[in-house]
Coordinates of C-alpha atoms in Angstrom, one line a residue:
M1 CA 0.2 -0.1 -0.1
T2 CA 1.2 3.4 -1.0
V3 CA 1.1 5.9 1.7
I4 CA 0.6 9.7 0.4
D5 CA 2.1 12.3 2.4
R6 CA -0.4 15.1 2.5
P7 CA 1.1 18.5 2.8
E8 CA 0.7 20.1 6.1
A9 CA -1.8 23.0 6.4
P10 CA 0.0 26.5 6.4
H11 CA 0.5 27.8 10.1
T12 CA -1.9 30.4 11.0
P13 CA -1.2 32.6 13.7
P14 CA -3.6 32.8 16.5
R15 CA -6.0 35.8 16.3
Q16 CA -5.4 38.5 19.1
S17 CA -8.3 39.1 21.2
L18 CA -10.1 42.4 21.2
P19 CA -8.5 43.7 24.4
G20 CA -5.0 42.6 23.0
R21 CA -5.5 44.9 19.6
A22 CA -6.8 47.5 21.6
W23 CA -3.8 47.3 24.0
A24 CA -1.4 47.1 20.9
L25 CA -3.2 50.3 19.4
V26 CA -2.7 52.4 22.5
R27 CA 0.7 51.3 23.0
N28 CA 1.8 52.1 19.1
T29 CA -0.4 55.3 19.2
W30 CA 1.7 56.3 22.5
R31 CA 5.2 55.6 21.2
G32 CA 4.5 57.5 17.8
L33 CA 3.1 60.4 19.8
T34 CA 6.3 60.5 22.0
S35 CA 8.6 60.4 19.3
M36 CA 10.9 63.2 18.7
R37 CA 9.7 63.4 15.0
T38 CA 5.9 63.7 16.3
A39 CA 7.1 66.6 18.7
L40 CA 8.9 68.4 15.9
M41 CA 5.7 68.2 13.6
L42 CA 3.4 69.4 16.5
L43 CA 5.9 72.3 17.0
F44 CA 5.9 73.3 13.6
L45 CA 2.0 72.9 13.2
L46 CA 1.7 74.9 16.8
A47 CA 3.8 77.8 14.6
L48 CA 1.4 77.6 11.7
A49 CA -1.5 77.7 13.8
A50 CA -0.3 80.8 15.6
I51 CA -0.3 82.7 12.4
P52 CA -3.8 83.6 12.1
G53 CA -3.8 84.9 15.4
A54 CA -1.1 87.8 14.2
L55 CA -2.8 88.4 10.8
L56 CA -6.6 88.2 12.2
P57 CA -8.2 90.7 14.6
Q58 CA -8.7 88.8 17.9
R59 CA -11.7 89.4 20.4
S60 CA -9.5 89.4 23.4
L61 CA -7.6 92.5 22.0
N62 CA -10.2 94.5 20.0
E63 CA -13.7 93.1 20.0
Q64 CA -14.8 96.2 17.9
K65 CA -12.5 95.6 15.2
V66 CA -13.7 91.9 15.1
A67 CA -17.1 92.9 14.7
Q68 CA -16.1 95.4 12.0
Y69 CA -14.3 92.7 10.1
I70 CA -17.1 90.4 10.1
A71 CA -19.3 93.1 9.0
D72 CA -17.3 94.0 6.0
R73 CA -17.2 90.4 4.9
P74 CA -21.0 89.1 5.6
T75 CA -20.5 85.8 3.7
L76 CA -16.7 84.7 5.0
G77 CA -16.5 86.4 8.0
P78 CA -19.2 84.5 9.6
W79 CA -17.2 81.1 8.5
M80 CA -14.2 82.4 10.0
D81 CA -15.8 82.9 13.2
R82 CA -17.3 79.5 13.4
F83 CA -13.7 78.0 13.0
E84 CA -12.6 80.5 16.0
L85 CA -9.9 82.5 13.9
F86 CA -10.9 85.5 15.9
D87 CA -10.2 83.6 19.1
V88 CA -7.2 81.7 18.0
F89 CA -5.4 80.9 21.2
S90 CA -8.4 79.7 22.8
S91 CA -9.8 78.0 20.0
F92 CA -10.4 74.0 20.3
W93 CA -8.1 73.2 17.8
F94 CA -5.0 75.4 19.0
T95 CA -5.7 74.0 22.3
A96 CA -5.5 70.3 20.8
I97 CA -2.1 71.1 19.4
Y98 CA -0.7 72.8 22.6
V99 CA -1.9 69.7 24.7
L100 CA -0.7 67.0 22.4
L101 CA 2.6 68.9 22.0
F102 CA 2.9 69.0 25.8
I103 CA 2.1 65.2 26.1
S104 CA 4.8 64.6 23.3
L105 CA 7.5 66.8 25.1
V106 CA 6.8 64.8 28.6
G107 CA 6.9 61.7 26.5
C108 CA 10.3 62.5 25.3
I109 CA 12.0 63.9 28.0
L110 CA 10.9 61.2 30.9
P111 CA 12.7 58.6 29.2
R112 CA 15.7 60.4 28.7
V113 CA 15.9 61.1 32.3
F114 CA 15.7 57.6 33.3
D115 CA 18.4 56.8 30.4
H116 CA 20.4 59.6 32.0
Y117 CA 20.3 58.2 35.6
R118 CA 21.4 54.7 34.3
A119 CA 24.0 56.3 32.5
L120 CA 25.5 57.9 35.7
R121 CA 25.3 54.4 37.4
T122 CA 26.8 52.4 34.6
P123 CA 30.8 52.2 34.7
P124 CA 32.8 54.1 32.0
V125 CA 33.6 51.9 28.8
R126 CA 36.5 49.7 28.7
A127 CA 39.6 51.2 26.9
P128 CA 39.7 50.3 22.7
R129 CA 42.0 47.6 21.7
N130 CA 44.0 50.0 19.9
L131 CA 44.3 53.6 21.4
A132 CA 46.5 54.6 18.2
R133 CA 43.2 54.8 16.1
L134 CA 41.6 57.5 18.3
P135 CA 41.9 60.9 17.1
H136 CA 44.3 62.1 20.0
H137 CA 46.9 59.5 21.2
Y138 CA 50.2 59.7 23.0
A139 CA 52.9 56.6 24.2
E140 CA 55.9 56.9 26.2
T141 CA 58.1 54.7 28.5
V142 CA 58.6 55.8 32.2
E143 CA 60.5 55.0 35.0
R144 CA 57.7 54.1 37.1
S145 CA 55.7 51.1 38.1
P146 CA 52.1 50.4 36.4
D147 CA 50.4 50.9 39.8
E148 CA 52.3 54.4 40.3
V149 CA 51.5 55.6 37.1
I150 CA 47.7 54.5 37.3
A151 CA 47.4 56.1 41.1
H152 CA 49.0 59.3 39.9
A153 CA 46.8 59.7 36.9
R154 CA 43.6 58.8 39.2
R155 CA 44.4 61.4 41.7
Q156 CA 44.8 64.1 38.9
L157 CA 41.4 63.0 37.5
R158 CA 39.0 64.1 40.6
G159 CA 35.7 65.2 39.1
W160 CA 36.0 62.5 36.3
R161 CA 33.9 59.2 36.7
T162 CA 36.8 56.6 36.3
E163 CA 37.0 52.7 36.5
V164 CA 40.5 50.7 36.6
R165 CA 40.5 47.3 35.0
V166 CA 43.1 44.7 35.1
G167 CA 44.2 42.1 32.6
G168 CA 40.6 42.9 31.0
S169 CA 38.5 42.9 34.4
V170 CA 37.7 45.6 37.1
R171 CA 40.2 45.0 39.9
P172 CA 38.7 44.2 43.0
G173 CA 38.9 46.5 46.2
G174 CA 41.7 46.6 48.7
G175 CA 45.4 46.1 48.4
S176 CA 48.6 47.8 49.2
L177 CA 48.2 50.9 47.1
P178 CA 46.6 53.9 48.8
N179 CA 42.9 54.4 47.9
H180 CA 42.6 57.7 46.4
A181 CA 39.4 56.8 44.4
G182 CA 36.4 59.0 44.8
P183 CA 32.8 58.3 44.5
G184 CA 31.9 55.6 42.0
E185 CA 35.5 54.7 41.4
R186 CA 37.5 51.7 42.8
S187 CA 40.7 50.8 44.3
I188 CA 43.4 49.0 42.3
E189 CA 45.6 46.3 43.3
Q190 CA 48.5 44.5 41.6
S191 CA 47.8 41.3 40.0
G192 CA 47.0 39.7 36.6
R193 CA 49.2 37.8 34.1
D194 CA 50.6 40.2 31.8
G195 CA 50.7 43.2 34.3
E196 CA 48.3 45.4 32.1
I197 CA 46.1 47.7 33.8
T198 CA 43.7 50.5 31.9
L199 CA 42.2 53.5 33.4
S200 CA 38.8 54.6 31.9
A201 CA 37.6 58.1 32.7
E202 CA 34.7 60.3 31.3
K203 CA 33.2 63.7 32.1
G204 CA 30.7 66.1 30.8
Y205 CA 27.7 64.2 31.9
T206 CA 26.5 67.5 33.2
R207 CA 25.9 68.5 29.5
E208 CA 23.2 66.1 29.2
L209 CA 21.9 67.2 32.8
G210 CA 21.8 71.0 31.5
N211 CA 20.1 69.8 28.3
L212 CA 17.2 67.8 30.5
V213 CA 17.1 70.6 33.1
F214 CA 16.3 73.2 30.1
H215 CA 13.5 70.6 28.6
L216 CA 12.0 70.0 31.7
A217 CA 12.0 73.8 32.8
L218 CA 10.3 74.4 29.2
V219 CA 7.7 72.2 30.2
G220 CA 7.3 74.0 33.7
L221 CA 7.1 77.3 32.0
L222 CA 4.3 76.0 29.6
V223 CA 2.5 74.4 32.7
A224 CA 3.0 77.6 34.7
I225 CA 1.7 79.8 31.8
A226 CA -1.5 77.6 31.2
V227 CA -2.4 77.5 35.1
G228 CA -2.0 81.3 35.0
K229 CA -4.5 81.5 32.1
L230 CA -6.8 79.3 33.9
F231 CA -6.9 81.0 37.1
G232 CA -5.8 84.7 36.2
Y233 CA -7.7 87.6 34.9
E234 CA -6.9 90.9 32.9
G235 CA -8.9 94.0 33.0
S236 CA -8.3 97.5 31.4
V237 CA -9.8 100.9 32.5
I238 CA -9.4 104.5 31.1
V239 CA -8.7 106.6 33.8
I240 CA -8.7 110.6 33.9
A241 CA -5.6 112.1 34.9
N242 CA -5.1 115.2 37.3
N243 CA -6.9 113.5 40.4
G244 CA -9.7 112.0 38.5
P245 CA -12.3 109.7 40.1
G246 CA -10.3 106.8 40.0
F247 CA -11.6 103.0 40.2
C248 CA -11.5 99.8 42.7
T249 CA -11.2 96.4 41.5
T250 CA -14.5 95.2 43.0
S251 CA -16.2 93.9 40.0
P252 CA -15.5 93.2 36.3
A253 CA -18.0 96.0 35.6
V254 CA -15.5 98.7 36.8
F255 CA -13.4 97.6 33.7
D256 CA -13.8 98.9 30.4
S257 CA -12.8 95.5 29.0
F258 CA -12.0 92.5 31.3
R259 CA -10.9 89.1 30.6
A260 CA -11.3 86.2 33.1
G261 CA -9.3 83.0 32.9
N262 CA -11.5 79.7 32.1
V263 CA -12.1 78.7 35.8
N264 CA -12.4 82.1 36.7
D265 CA -15.9 84.0 37.0
G266 CA -14.4 87.4 37.7
T267 CA -15.3 87.4 41.4
G268 CA -13.1 87.3 44.2
M269 CA -10.6 89.7 42.7
T270 CA -7.9 91.4 44.6
P271 CA -9.5 94.1 46.2
I272 CA -7.2 97.3 44.9
C273 CA -8.3 101.1 44.6
V274 CA -6.1 103.2 42.3
R275 CA -6.5 107.2 41.4
V276 CA -4.0 108.8 39.2
K277 CA -2.7 112.1 40.2
D278 CA -0.9 113.2 36.7
F279 CA 0.5 112.1 33.8
K280 CA 3.9 113.3 32.1
A281 CA 4.8 112.1 28.3
D282 CA 8.2 112.8 27.1
Y283 CA 8.7 113.2 23.3
L284 CA 11.7 113.7 20.9
Q285 CA 11.5 116.7 18.6
N286 CA 10.0 114.8 15.8
G287 CA 7.1 113.9 18.0
Q288 CA 8.0 110.3 18.8
A289 CA 7.2 109.1 22.3
E290 CA 10.2 108.5 24.5
M291 CA 8.4 107.8 27.9
F292 CA 5.2 107.9 29.6
T293 CA 5.2 108.4 33.5
S294 CA 2.3 108.5 36.2
N295 CA 2.3 109.7 39.7
I296 CA -0.6 107.4 41.3
E297 CA -2.2 106.8 44.7
Y298 CA -3.5 103.2 45.6
Q299 CA -4.9 101.3 48.3
A300 CA -4.7 97.5 49.0
G301 CA -4.9 95.1 51.8
A302 CA -5.2 96.7 55.2
D303 CA -5.2 100.1 53.6
L304 CA -8.5 99.8 52.7
Q305 CA -10.1 99.5 56.5
T306 CA -7.8 102.5 57.5
N307 CA -8.6 104.4 54.3
T308 CA -4.9 105.0 53.7
W309 CA -3.5 106.2 50.4
R310 CA 0.3 105.2 49.4
T311 CA 1.9 107.3 46.5
S312 CA 4.0 105.4 43.7
T313 CA 5.0 106.2 40.2
I314 CA 4.5 103.9 37.2
Q315 CA 5.9 103.9 33.9
V316 CA 5.9 101.9 30.5
N317 CA 7.1 98.6 31.5
H318 CA 7.3 99.4 35.0
P319 CA 4.3 98.2 36.7
L320 CA 3.3 98.8 40.3
R321 CA 3.3 95.4 41.9
V322 CA 0.8 95.0 45.0
A323 CA -0.9 92.3 46.8
G324 CA 0.2 89.7 44.1
D325 CA -1.2 91.9 41.3
R326 CA 0.2 94.2 38.7
L327 CA -1.0 97.7 37.7
Y328 CA 0.5 98.4 34.1
L329 CA 0.4 101.8 32.4
Q330 CA -0.3 101.1 28.8
G331 CA -1.0 104.2 27.2
H332 CA -2.7 107.6 27.3
G333 CA -4.8 110.1 25.2
F334 CA -6.9 113.0 25.7
A335 CA -10.7 113.7 27.0
P336 CA -12.1 116.8 25.8
T337 CA -14.5 118.8 28.1
F338 CA -17.7 120.2 26.8
T339 CA -20.6 122.3 28.7
V340 CA -24.0 122.6 27.2
T341 CA -25.9 125.3 28.7
F342 CA -29.8 124.8 27.9
P343 CA -32.2 127.5 27.4
N344 CA -33.3 127.7 30.9
G345 CA -29.9 128.1 32.1
Q346 CA -29.2 124.7 33.3
T347 CA -25.8 123.1 32.4
R348 CA -24.5 120.0 31.7
T349 CA -20.4 119.4 31.6
E350 CA -18.9 116.1 30.5
T351 CA -15.4 115.0 29.9
I352 CA -14.8 111.8 27.9
Q353 CA -11.8 110.2 26.5
W354 CA -11.6 110.2 22.4
R355 CA -9.5 107.7 20.6
P356 CA -6.3 108.8 19.2
E357 CA -6.1 108.6 15.4
D358 CA -2.5 109.5 14.7
A359 CA -0.2 108.1 16.9
R360 CA 2.4 110.6 16.2
T361 CA 0.4 113.9 16.4
F362 CA -2.6 112.2 18.7
L363 CA -4.9 113.7 16.4
S364 CA -8.0 112.2 18.3
S365 CA -11.7 111.5 17.1
G366 CA -14.6 110.7 19.3
V367 CA -18.2 111.6 20.4
L368 CA -19.9 113.2 23.5
R369 CA -23.8 112.6 24.3
I370 CA -25.7 115.0 26.7
D371 CA -29.2 114.3 27.8
P372 CA -31.2 117.3 29.0
P373 CA -31.9 118.0 33.0
G374 CA -35.1 116.1 34.0
G375 CA -38.1 118.2 34.1
M376 CA -37.1 120.4 31.4
Y377 CA -39.3 119.0 29.0
A378 CA -43.2 118.1 29.5
T379 CA -42.9 114.6 27.8
E380 CA -40.1 112.0 27.1
A381 CA -40.5 112.0 23.7
E382 CA -39.9 115.9 23.8
R383 CA -37.0 115.4 26.1
R384 CA -35.5 112.7 23.5
K385 CA -35.8 115.0 20.8
N386 CA -33.8 117.5 22.2
Q387 CA -30.5 115.6 23.4
I388 CA -27.2 117.0 22.2
A389 CA -24.6 115.1 20.5
V390 CA -21.1 116.5 19.6
E391 CA -18.7 114.5 17.2
G392 CA -15.6 115.5 15.6
L393 CA -11.8 115.6 15.8
F394 CA -9.6 117.1 18.7
A395 CA -5.8 118.4 18.2
P396 CA -3.4 118.9 20.9
T397 CA -1.4 121.3 18.9
A398 CA -3.6 122.8 16.2
L399 CA -2.8 123.3 12.7
L400 CA -5.6 124.6 10.4
H401 CA -5.4 124.4 6.5
G402 CA -8.2 126.7 5.9
S403 CA -11.0 125.3 7.9
L404 CA -9.5 121.7 8.2
L405 CA -8.1 120.8 11.2
T406 CA -5.3 118.7 11.9
S407 CA -2.5 118.4 14.7
S408 CA 1.1 119.1 14.6
F409 CA 2.6 117.8 17.8
P410 CA 1.2 115.4 20.6
V411 CA 1.6 117.7 23.3
M412 CA -1.1 119.9 24.3
N413 CA 0.2 123.2 23.4
D414 CA -2.7 124.7 21.5
P415 CA -5.8 122.5 21.8
A416 CA -8.8 122.9 19.3
V417 CA -11.5 120.9 18.0
A418 CA -13.4 120.4 14.8
V419 CA -17.0 119.4 15.7
D420 CA -20.4 118.5 14.5
V421 CA -23.1 119.2 16.8
Y422 CA -26.5 117.2 16.4
R423 CA -30.1 117.8 18.3
G424 CA -32.2 114.9 18.4
D425 CA -32.7 111.3 19.6
T426 CA -28.8 110.2 20.4
G427 CA -29.9 106.5 21.1
L428 CA -29.2 106.8 24.7
D429 CA -32.7 105.6 25.7
T430 CA -33.1 102.7 23.1
G431 CA -30.8 100.2 25.4
K432 CA -29.1 99.4 22.1
P433 CA -25.3 99.3 22.6
Q434 CA -23.5 102.7 21.3
S435 CA -20.1 103.2 20.3
L436 CA -17.9 105.3 22.3
F437 CA -16.1 107.2 19.6
S438 CA -19.0 107.4 16.6
L439 CA -22.6 108.2 16.5
D440 CA -25.0 105.5 15.1
S441 CA -25.3 106.4 11.2
E442 CA -28.8 105.0 11.2
Q443 CA -30.0 107.7 13.6
I444 CA -28.8 110.2 11.2
K445 CA -30.1 108.6 8.0
Q446 CA -33.7 108.5 9.4
G447 CA -33.3 111.9 10.5
R448 CA -33.7 111.3 14.3
L449 CA -30.3 113.3 14.9
T450 CA -30.3 116.9 13.1
K451 CA -26.9 118.8 12.4
E452 CA -27.0 121.8 14.1
A453 CA -23.7 123.3 13.4
R454 CA -20.2 122.7 11.9
V455 CA -17.3 124.6 13.7
N456 CA -13.8 124.8 14.9
L457 CA -13.5 125.9 18.7
R458 CA -10.5 126.6 20.8
P459 CA -10.8 126.7 24.7
G460 CA -13.7 129.2 26.1
E461 CA -15.2 129.3 22.8
S462 CA -18.8 128.2 22.0
T463 CA -21.6 128.0 19.5
T464 CA -25.5 128.2 19.7
L465 CA -27.8 126.1 18.5
S466 CA -31.3 126.7 16.8
N467 CA -33.2 126.3 20.2
G468 CA -31.0 128.3 22.3
A469 CA -28.6 126.0 23.9
K470 CA -25.2 126.8 23.7
V471 CA -22.1 124.3 23.3
T472 CA -18.7 125.3 25.0
F473 CA -15.7 123.6 24.4
D474 CA -13.5 124.1 27.7
G475 CA -10.4 122.6 27.0
A476 CA -9.2 118.8 27.3
Q477 CA -7.4 116.7 30.1
E478 CA -5.2 113.8 29.7
F479 CA -6.4 110.1 30.6
V480 CA -4.3 107.0 31.1
N481 CA -5.1 103.5 30.0
L482 CA -4.1 101.0 33.2
Q483 CA -4.4 97.4 32.9
V484 CA -4.8 95.1 36.2
S485 CA -3.2 91.7 35.8
H486 CA -3.5 88.8 38.1
D487 CA -1.4 85.7 37.5
P488 CA -1.0 83.5 40.5
T489 CA 1.8 81.6 38.8
Q490 CA 4.2 84.4 37.7
Q491 CA 6.9 83.3 40.2
W492 CA 6.9 80.0 38.8
V493 CA 7.3 81.5 35.5
L494 CA 10.3 83.1 36.6
V495 CA 11.8 80.3 38.2
S496 CA 11.3 78.0 35.0
A497 CA 12.6 80.9 32.6
L498 CA 15.8 80.8 35.0
A499 CA 16.2 77.2 34.9
M500 CA 15.9 77.1 31.3
M501 CA 18.9 79.6 30.7
A502 CA 21.0 77.8 33.3
G503 CA 20.5 74.5 31.5
L504 CA 20.9 76.1 28.4
L505 CA 24.1 77.5 29.3
V506 CA 25.5 74.3 30.8
S507 CA 24.5 72.2 27.5
L508 CA 26.4 74.7 25.5
L509 CA 29.5 75.2 27.4
V510 CA 30.2 71.6 28.8
K511 CA 32.0 69.2 26.5
R512 CA 31.8 65.5 26.6
R513 CA 35.3 63.7 26.8
R514 CA 36.7 60.3 27.6
V515 CA 40.3 59.2 28.1
W516 CA 41.9 56.1 28.4
I517 CA 45.2 55.1 29.9
R518 CA 47.0 51.4 29.3
V519 CA 50.1 50.8 31.3
Y520 CA 52.3 47.5 31.3
P521 CA 55.7 46.6 32.0
A522 CA 58.1 47.9 29.2
D523 CA 59.7 44.3 28.6
A524 CA 56.5 42.2 29.1
E525 CA 56.4 41.2 25.7
A526 CA 60.1 39.8 25.6
G527 CA 59.5 37.7 28.7
T528 CA 61.4 39.8 31.1
V529 CA 59.5 42.1 33.3
D530 CA 61.1 45.1 34.6
Q531 CA 58.8 46.7 37.1
R532 CA 60.3 50.3 37.1
R533 CA 59.9 50.7 33.4
T534 CA 56.2 51.1 32.2
V535 CA 54.7 51.4 28.8
V536 CA 52.1 54.0 29.0
E537 CA 49.4 54.6 26.5
M538 CA 46.9 57.4 26.5
G539 CA 44.1 57.9 24.0
G540 CA 41.4 60.8 24.1
L541 CA 37.8 61.5 22.6
A542 CA 35.6 64.1 22.6
R543 CA 31.9 63.1 22.4
T544 CA 31.1 66.2 20.6
D545 CA 32.9 68.3 18.1
Q546 CA 34.2 71.1 20.5
A547 CA 37.1 73.1 19.1
G548 CA 40.0 73.2 21.6
W549 CA 39.9 69.7 22.7
G550 CA 43.3 68.9 21.2
G551 CA 44.9 71.6 23.5
E552 CA 43.0 70.5 26.1
F553 CA 44.2 66.8 25.4
D554 CA 47.7 68.0 25.8
T555 CA 47.4 69.5 28.9
L556 CA 45.8 66.8 30.4
R557 CA 48.5 64.3 29.2
A558 CA 51.1 66.6 30.7
R559 CA 49.3 66.4 34.0
L560 CA 48.6 62.8 33.9
L561 CA 51.7 61.3 32.8
D562 CA 54.0 63.9 35.0
Q563 CA 56.0 64.2 32.0
Q564 CA 59.2 65.4 33.8
S565 CA 60.1 61.5 34.8
G566 CA 59.4 60.4 31.0
T567 CA 62.6 59.0 29.4
E568 CA 61.5 58.0 26.3
N569 CA 58.5 59.2 23.9
T570 CA 57.2 56.9 21.3
G571 CA 55.1 58.9 19.5
E572 CA 51.7 60.5 19.2

């Protein structure tokens, strides 16, 4: 009977279970995310994602400009807003890139920390078989025993990580030679067949330590900034100088603009009260600003209970630091003052800031709305028809081209205004938000606001409207733009930044280098050993390409081999 061998069925590996496949997916994803290539890609992607934040207006800086940008682009603007292009740095996609980069950095750095720790506990590598193949090499014969040469070299290598090996193995501790070994080093003892002893020495491990400190401090800096954005807040407010009313940080409502952190609702702010005594701006002859200085009074902490006012001076980039918060002087401008005298003799005076249009001359624009005193008109409709609005330009140093007003210098040497005066419904009672610097054009188009006069006025001059009301320009005062910033992690940001600089300097200045010394009796190969004549070979290798290692090797060679006792130079 013929037996037919049937081919065996091909081997099929067992299918992995669902939990196993899920674990493999998680493991591979983590490995890919924590690779250096991924970290670099995320860093590049983060830089690209920040470009819209630099090119497009952002709500956190200028909400009105964002609204105008969207209004000018009725089709594209809303779509850009849906993708949070006007809130780039708080958008979900920017935050996702930021978080992934943070995780990738941590995943890259932690393994390097453990690798560096293991490297510190690993003995220096053995001496190469042929030291003459190293970039730096030297050999000579000296009138000393091998143990004396090694002991002297080890004493000169304090601060280096060293390891002594005899006949291819580490020499055990103990022996007749004095033990000059430092931490992590081992003593030597004469033994071993051919009498060969090698000394391995390494230095420069702090270079990698500095690199790790730099990256860990970078992560700490990112964490501190993120936590500060979560729990901090910033509020900006315009305050009239020359002992104006000032403000207290009791509520976000006291600020003209306020931005709270994601986990901060604006309550529980540090209580601070500020009054601006004066403001001084220094300019160059061409009108360029040189320095802004403001003398202020403030209260914080126990001063609020005793009503004690303290004085301080703030300048640009020189804030007041009080109660853990910072008070910045960000800018300034002018606030014209107008007085309206109504037909019955009652007056209304108002001072309000106008927006600088030209940063060099501080030609400013704005609007002022004044409501008639109560009881002057029989009905509310009649009262609304007699509201006063003043809109136009203010020049701190007036320069007229015919009737056209401009400014020639940013200092208030010869103030003047060119204004349009309106009477009618200014929209104060509609409940609709009104621009601080311009009138509602729809009110004018609908005839609810009627232009009564267009005049140029200097301080003390006035114009009379058709209903007998008189509008007088009284001059102007300077205002300052102050910002209160609360960041609970600012000390950690400073510590992390200093640690980054220290780590970077260490990683740039420290050099990794290795030195090996091999010694054996001079006549060992001939079979007659002379214990007082020793062949010494020395080799050096720089772990990084650093200029000057050759000169350092020569200096180290002279110190380690004590060449004054040398008898024969066999080459380098």
